[in-house]
Amino acid sequence: MKAAQSVSSSSLVAEVKEPCSLPMLSVDMENKENGSVGVKNSMENGRPPDPADWAVMDVVNYFRTAGFEEQASAFQEQEIDGKSLLLMTRNDVLTGLQLKLGPALKIYEYHVKPLQTKHLKNSSS
């Protein structure tokens, strides 16, 4: 897939991103309008399947792979490992990481929350 595709002979250019593969999740970018992603099991990128076992750099690389290159460094600066990530509240992500509101909302709603939910389901079974 091309990184950019010319829409017309004018200078209008639309970006086309390939779906990224995440360590425990694969991203379905069909619903890019609201930033939502589909969650599916997979083991990739050499990270442990359980986020509770992720080191700080696993968390950083997870968010880089998910398309949050600029925001990923905040997890490193705050030393957020997998266990810390699973304990984060919405408020922690929106204010504690000092991120812009838009990306912070997407990070929490479409990544942190699903990881927490999946972890709870796996630990209770």
mmCIF file with all atom_site columns, C-alpha atoms in Angstrom:
data_model
loop_
_atom_site.group_PDB
_atom_site.id
_atom_site.type_symbol
_atom_site.label_atom_id
_atom_site.label_alt_id
_atom_site.label_comp_id
_atom_site.label_asym_id
_atom_site.label_entity_id
_atom_site.label_seq_id
_atom_site.pdbx_PDB_ins_code
_atom_site.Cartn_x
_atom_site.Cartn_y
_atom_site.Cartn_z
_atom_site.occupancy
_atom_site.B_iso_or_equiv
_atom_site.pdbx_formal_charge
_atom_site.auth_seq_id
_atom_site.auth_comp_id
_atom_site.auth_asym_id
_atom_site.auth_atom_id
_atom_site.pdbx_PDB_model_num
ATOM 1   C CA . MET A 1 1   ? 0.000   0.000   0.000   1.00 0.00 ? 1   MET A CA 1
ATOM 2   C CA . LYS A 1 2   ? 1.307   3.458   -0.797  1.00 0.00 ? 2   LYS A CA 1
ATOM 3   C CA . ALA A 1 3   ? 2.066   5.961   1.974   1.00 0.00 ? 3   ALA A CA 1
ATOM 4   C CA . ALA A 1 4   ? 0.249   8.737   0.137   1.00 0.00 ? 4   ALA A CA 1
ATOM 5   C CA . GLN A 1 5   ? -2.167  8.670   -2.765  1.00 0.00 ? 5   GLN A CA 1
ATOM 6   C CA . SER A 1 6   ? -2.855  11.600  -5.073  1.00 0.00 ? 6   SER A CA 1
ATOM 7   C CA . VAL A 1 7   ? -6.556  12.403  -5.080  1.00 0.00 ? 7   VAL A CA 1
ATOM 8   C CA . SER A 1 8   ? -6.605  14.790  -8.061  1.00 0.00 ? 8   SER A CA 1
ATOM 9   C CA . SER A 1 9   ? -4.261  16.906  -10.116 1.00 0.00 ? 9   SER A CA 1
ATOM 10  C CA . SER A 1 10  ? -4.380  19.542  -7.373  1.00 0.00 ? 10  SER A CA 1
ATOM 11  C CA . SER A 1 11  ? -2.156  19.429  -4.295  1.00 0.00 ? 11  SER A CA 1
ATOM 12  C CA . LEU A 1 12  ? -4.799  17.588  -2.236  1.00 0.00 ? 12  LEU A CA 1
ATOM 13  C CA . VAL A 1 13  ? -3.222  14.381  -0.889  1.00 0.00 ? 13  VAL A CA 1
ATOM 14  C CA . ALA A 1 14  ? -4.889  11.707  1.244   1.00 0.00 ? 14  ALA A CA 1
ATOM 15  C CA . GLU A 1 15  ? -2.781  9.568   3.575   1.00 0.00 ? 15  GLU A CA 1
ATOM 16  C CA . VAL A 1 16  ? -3.350  5.835   3.478   1.00 0.00 ? 16  VAL A CA 1
ATOM 17  C CA . LYS A 1 17  ? -1.913  3.891   6.385   1.00 0.00 ? 17  LYS A CA 1
ATOM 18  C CA . GLU A 1 18  ? -1.499  0.148   6.444   1.00 0.00 ? 18  GLU A CA 1
ATOM 19  C CA . PRO A 1 19  ? -3.048  -1.673  9.398   1.00 0.00 ? 19  PRO A CA 1
ATOM 20  C CA . CYS A 1 20  ? -0.460  -2.179  12.122  1.00 0.00 ? 20  CYS A CA 1
ATOM 21  C CA . SER A 1 21  ? 0.055   -5.395  13.976  1.00 0.00 ? 21  SER A CA 1
ATOM 22  C CA . LEU A 1 22  ? 0.216   -5.085  17.734  1.00 0.00 ? 22  LEU A CA 1
ATOM 23  C CA . PRO A 1 23  ? 1.772   -7.445  20.243  1.00 0.00 ? 23  PRO A CA 1
ATOM 24  C CA . MET A 1 24  ? -1.416  -8.851  21.661  1.00 0.00 ? 24  MET A CA 1
ATOM 25  C CA . LEU A 1 25  ? -3.929  -7.099  19.495  1.00 0.00 ? 25  LEU A CA 1
ATOM 26  C CA . SER A 1 26  ? -4.296  -6.619  15.798  1.00 0.00 ? 26  SER A CA 1
ATOM 27  C CA . VAL A 1 27  ? -5.768  -3.365  14.638  1.00 0.00 ? 27  VAL A CA 1
ATOM 28  C CA . ASP A 1 28  ? -8.729  -3.257  12.289  1.00 0.00 ? 28  ASP A CA 1
ATOM 29  C CA . MET A 1 29  ? -8.473  0.234   10.819  1.00 0.00 ? 29  MET A CA 1
ATOM 30  C CA . GLU A 1 30  ? -11.813 0.048   8.983   1.00 0.00 ? 30  GLU A CA 1
ATOM 31  C CA . ASN A 1 31  ? -13.412 2.433   11.474  1.00 0.00 ? 31  ASN A CA 1
ATOM 32  C CA . LYS A 1 32  ? -10.792 5.188   11.408  1.00 0.00 ? 32  LYS A CA 1
ATOM 33  C CA . GLU A 1 33  ? -13.383 7.941   11.714  1.00 0.00 ? 33  GLU A CA 1
ATOM 34  C CA . ASN A 1 34  ? -13.627 7.631   15.503  1.00 0.00 ? 34  ASN A CA 1
ATOM 35  C CA . GLY A 1 35  ? -10.268 5.919   16.036  1.00 0.00 ? 35  GLY A CA 1
ATOM 36  C CA . SER A 1 36  ? -11.808 2.628   17.151  1.00 0.00 ? 36  SER A CA 1
ATOM 37  C CA . VAL A 1 37  ? -10.045 -0.650  16.593  1.00 0.00 ? 37  VAL A CA 1
ATOM 38  C CA . GLY A 1 38  ? -11.062 -4.271  16.510  1.00 0.00 ? 38  GLY A CA 1
ATOM 39  C CA . VAL A 1 39  ? -9.382  -6.506  19.088  1.00 0.00 ? 39  VAL A CA 1
ATOM 40  C CA . LYS A 1 40  ? -8.158  -9.971  18.122  1.00 0.00 ? 40  LYS A CA 1
ATOM 41  C CA . ASN A 1 41  ? -5.709  -12.405 19.710  1.00 0.00 ? 41  ASN A CA 1
ATOM 42  C CA . SER A 1 42  ? -2.225  -12.729 18.243  1.00 0.00 ? 42  SER A CA 1
ATOM 43  C CA . MET A 1 43  ? 1.332   -13.084 19.444  1.00 0.00 ? 43  MET A CA 1
ATOM 44  C CA . GLU A 1 44  ? 3.689   -10.814 17.572  1.00 0.00 ? 44  GLU A CA 1
ATOM 45  C CA . ASN A 1 45  ? 6.699   -8.519  17.956  1.00 0.00 ? 45  ASN A CA 1
ATOM 46  C CA . GLY A 1 46  ? 8.334   -10.694 20.623  1.00 0.00 ? 46  GLY A CA 1
ATOM 47  C CA . ARG A 1 47  ? 6.365   -9.219  23.534  1.00 0.00 ? 47  ARG A CA 1
ATOM 48  C CA . PRO A 1 48  ? 4.742   -11.407 26.162  1.00 0.00 ? 48  PRO A CA 1
ATOM 49  C CA . PRO A 1 49  ? 1.078   -12.089 25.377  1.00 0.00 ? 49  PRO A CA 1
ATOM 50  C CA . ASP A 1 50  ? -0.036  -10.850 28.802  1.00 0.00 ? 50  ASP A CA 1
ATOM 51  C CA . PRO A 1 51  ? 0.385   -7.064  29.141  1.00 0.00 ? 51  PRO A CA 1
ATOM 52  C CA . ALA A 1 52  ? 1.018   -7.561  32.876  1.00 0.00 ? 52  ALA A CA 1
ATOM 53  C CA . ASP A 1 53  ? 4.383   -9.019  31.846  1.00 0.00 ? 53  ASP A CA 1
ATOM 54  C CA . TRP A 1 54  ? 5.377   -6.125  29.572  1.00 0.00 ? 54  TRP A CA 1
ATOM 55  C CA . ALA A 1 55  ? 8.441   -4.036  30.393  1.00 0.00 ? 55  ALA A CA 1
ATOM 56  C CA . VAL A 1 56  ? 8.375   -0.250  29.901  1.00 0.00 ? 56  VAL A CA 1
ATOM 57  C CA . MET A 1 57  ? 9.821   -0.597  26.387  1.00 0.00 ? 57  MET A CA 1
ATOM 58  C CA . ASP A 1 58  ? 7.145   -3.162  25.470  1.00 0.00 ? 58  ASP A CA 1
ATOM 59  C CA . VAL A 1 59  ? 4.496   -0.581  26.379  1.00 0.00 ? 59  VAL A CA 1
ATOM 60  C CA . VAL A 1 60  ? 6.337   2.144   24.442  1.00 0.00 ? 60  VAL A CA 1
ATOM 61  C CA . ASN A 1 61  ? 6.699   -0.088  21.374  1.00 0.00 ? 61  ASN A CA 1
ATOM 62  C CA . TYR A 1 62  ? 3.043   -1.144  21.602  1.00 0.00 ? 62  TYR A CA 1
ATOM 63  C CA . PHE A 1 63  ? 1.902   2.477   21.310  1.00 0.00 ? 63  PHE A CA 1
ATOM 64  C CA . ARG A 1 64  ? 4.463   3.281   18.599  1.00 0.00 ? 64  ARG A CA 1
ATOM 65  C CA . THR A 1 65  ? 3.177   0.324   16.576  1.00 0.00 ? 65  THR A CA 1
ATOM 66  C CA . ALA A 1 66  ? -0.412  1.462   17.185  1.00 0.00 ? 66  ALA A CA 1
ATOM 67  C CA . GLY A 1 67  ? 0.373   4.805   15.537  1.00 0.00 ? 67  GLY A CA 1
ATOM 68  C CA . PHE A 1 68  ? 1.010   6.930   18.628  1.00 0.00 ? 68  PHE A CA 1
ATOM 69  C CA . GLU A 1 69  ? 4.675   7.685   17.908  1.00 0.00 ? 69  GLU A CA 1
ATOM 70  C CA . GLU A 1 70  ? 4.676   11.102  19.631  1.00 0.00 ? 70  GLU A CA 1
ATOM 71  C CA . GLN A 1 71  ? 2.702   9.947   22.663  1.00 0.00 ? 71  GLN A CA 1
ATOM 72  C CA . ALA A 1 72  ? 4.668   6.721   23.242  1.00 0.00 ? 72  ALA A CA 1
ATOM 73  C CA . SER A 1 73  ? 7.573   8.582   24.867  1.00 0.00 ? 73  SER A CA 1
ATOM 74  C CA . ALA A 1 74  ? 5.258   9.757   27.670  1.00 0.00 ? 74  ALA A CA 1
ATOM 75  C CA . PHE A 1 75  ? 4.911   6.134   28.805  1.00 0.00 ? 75  PHE A CA 1
ATOM 76  C CA . GLN A 1 76  ? 8.687   5.843   28.940  1.00 0.00 ? 76  GLN A CA 1
ATOM 77  C CA . GLU A 1 77  ? 9.120   9.153   30.786  1.00 0.00 ? 77  GLU A CA 1
ATOM 78  C CA . GLN A 1 78  ? 6.552   8.074   33.381  1.00 0.00 ? 78  GLN A CA 1
ATOM 79  C CA . GLU A 1 79  ? 8.040   4.526   33.567  1.00 0.00 ? 79  GLU A CA 1
ATOM 80  C CA . ILE A 1 80  ? 4.741   2.838   32.697  1.00 0.00 ? 80  ILE A CA 1
ATOM 81  C CA . ASP A 1 81  ? 5.254   -0.908  32.439  1.00 0.00 ? 81  ASP A CA 1
ATOM 82  C CA . GLY A 1 82  ? 2.512   -3.445  31.711  1.00 0.00 ? 82  GLY A CA 1
ATOM 83  C CA . LYS A 1 83  ? 1.305   -3.712  35.298  1.00 0.00 ? 83  LYS A CA 1
ATOM 84  C CA . SER A 1 84  ? 1.114   0.079   35.594  1.00 0.00 ? 84  SER A CA 1
ATOM 85  C CA . LEU A 1 85  ? -0.680  0.285   32.240  1.00 0.00 ? 85  LEU A CA 1
ATOM 86  C CA . LEU A 1 86  ? -3.328  -2.157  33.461  1.00 0.00 ? 86  LEU A CA 1
ATOM 87  C CA . LEU A 1 87  ? -3.883  -0.036  36.594  1.00 0.00 ? 87  LEU A CA 1
ATOM 88  C CA . MET A 1 88  ? -4.300  3.262   34.731  1.00 0.00 ? 88  MET A CA 1
ATOM 89  C CA . THR A 1 89  ? -7.589  5.115   34.998  1.00 0.00 ? 89  THR A CA 1
ATOM 90  C CA . ARG A 1 90  ? -9.083  7.364   32.357  1.00 0.00 ? 90  ARG A CA 1
ATOM 91  C CA . ASN A 1 91  ? -7.945  10.354  34.407  1.00 0.00 ? 91  ASN A CA 1
ATOM 92  C CA . ASP A 1 92  ? -4.374  9.007   34.572  1.00 0.00 ? 92  ASP A CA 1
ATOM 93  C CA . VAL A 1 93  ? -4.198  8.843   30.778  1.00 0.00 ? 93  VAL A CA 1
ATOM 94  C CA . LEU A 1 94  ? -5.939  12.175  30.175  1.00 0.00 ? 94  LEU A CA 1
ATOM 95  C CA . THR A 1 95  ? -3.998  14.208  32.727  1.00 0.00 ? 95  THR A CA 1
ATOM 96  C CA . GLY A 1 96  ? -1.101  12.213  34.180  1.00 0.00 ? 96  GLY A CA 1
ATOM 97  C CA . LEU A 1 97  ? 0.709   11.652  30.900  1.00 0.00 ? 97  LEU A CA 1
ATOM 98  C CA . GLN A 1 98  ? 0.326   15.297  29.781  1.00 0.00 ? 98  GLN A CA 1
ATOM 99  C CA . LEU A 1 99  ? -0.863  14.306  26.300  1.00 0.00 ? 99  LEU A CA 1
ATOM 100 C CA . LYS A 1 100 ? -3.118  16.227  23.952  1.00 0.00 ? 100 LYS A CA 1
ATOM 101 C CA . LEU A 1 101 ? -6.750  15.382  24.652  1.00 0.00 ? 101 LEU A CA 1
ATOM 102 C CA . GLY A 1 102 ? -7.604  13.745  21.310  1.00 0.00 ? 102 GLY A CA 1
ATOM 103 C CA . PRO A 1 103 ? -4.816  11.149  21.291  1.00 0.00 ? 103 PRO A CA 1
ATOM 104 C CA . ALA A 1 104 ? -5.209  10.590  25.046  1.00 0.00 ? 104 ALA A CA 1
ATOM 105 C CA . LEU A 1 105 ? -8.900  9.724   24.630  1.00 0.00 ? 105 LEU A CA 1
ATOM 106 C CA . LYS A 1 106 ? -8.123  7.283   21.812  1.00 0.00 ? 106 LYS A CA 1
ATOM 107 C CA . ILE A 1 107 ? -5.273  5.710   23.777  1.00 0.00 ? 107 ILE A CA 1
ATOM 108 C CA . TYR A 1 108 ? -7.532  5.101   26.758  1.00 0.00 ? 108 TYR A CA 1
ATOM 109 C CA . GLU A 1 109 ? -10.750 4.066   24.988  1.00 0.00 ? 109 GLU A CA 1
ATOM 110 C CA . TYR A 1 110 ? -9.272  1.940   22.210  1.00 0.00 ? 110 TYR A CA 1
ATOM 111 C CA . HIS A 1 111 ? -6.121  0.540   23.797  1.00 0.00 ? 111 HIS A CA 1
ATOM 112 C CA . VAL A 1 112 ? -5.829  0.794   27.600  1.00 0.00 ? 112 VAL A CA 1
ATOM 113 C CA . LYS A 1 113 ? -9.439  -0.107  28.366  1.00 0.00 ? 113 LYS A CA 1
ATOM 114 C CA . PRO A 1 114 ? -9.572  -3.122  25.985  1.00 0.00 ? 114 PRO A CA 1
ATOM 115 C CA . LEU A 1 115 ? -6.228  -4.385  27.346  1.00 0.00 ? 115 LEU A CA 1
ATOM 116 C CA . GLN A 1 116 ? -7.593  -4.102  30.899  1.00 0.00 ? 116 GLN A CA 1
ATOM 117 C CA . THR A 1 117 ? -10.829 -5.874  29.978  1.00 0.00 ? 117 THR A CA 1
ATOM 118 C CA . LYS A 1 118 ? -9.021  -8.681  28.161  1.00 0.00 ? 118 LYS A CA 1
ATOM 119 C CA . HIS A 1 119 ? -6.573  -9.091  31.052  1.00 0.00 ? 119 HIS A CA 1
ATOM 120 C CA . LEU A 1 120 ? -9.426  -9.338  33.583  1.00 0.00 ? 120 LEU A CA 1
ATOM 121 C CA . LYS A 1 121 ? -11.249 -11.927 31.457  1.00 0.00 ? 121 LYS A CA 1
ATOM 122 C CA . ASN A 1 122 ? -8.085  -14.004 31.067  1.00 0.00 ? 122 ASN A CA 1
ATOM 123 C CA . SER A 1 123 ? -7.200  -13.869 34.771  1.00 0.00 ? 123 SER A CA 1
ATOM 124 C CA . SER A 1 124 ? -10.684 -14.860 35.907  1.00 0.00 ? 124 SER A CA 1
ATOM 125 C CA . SER A 1 125 ? -10.836 -17.942 33.654  1.00 0.00 ? 125 SER A CA 1
#
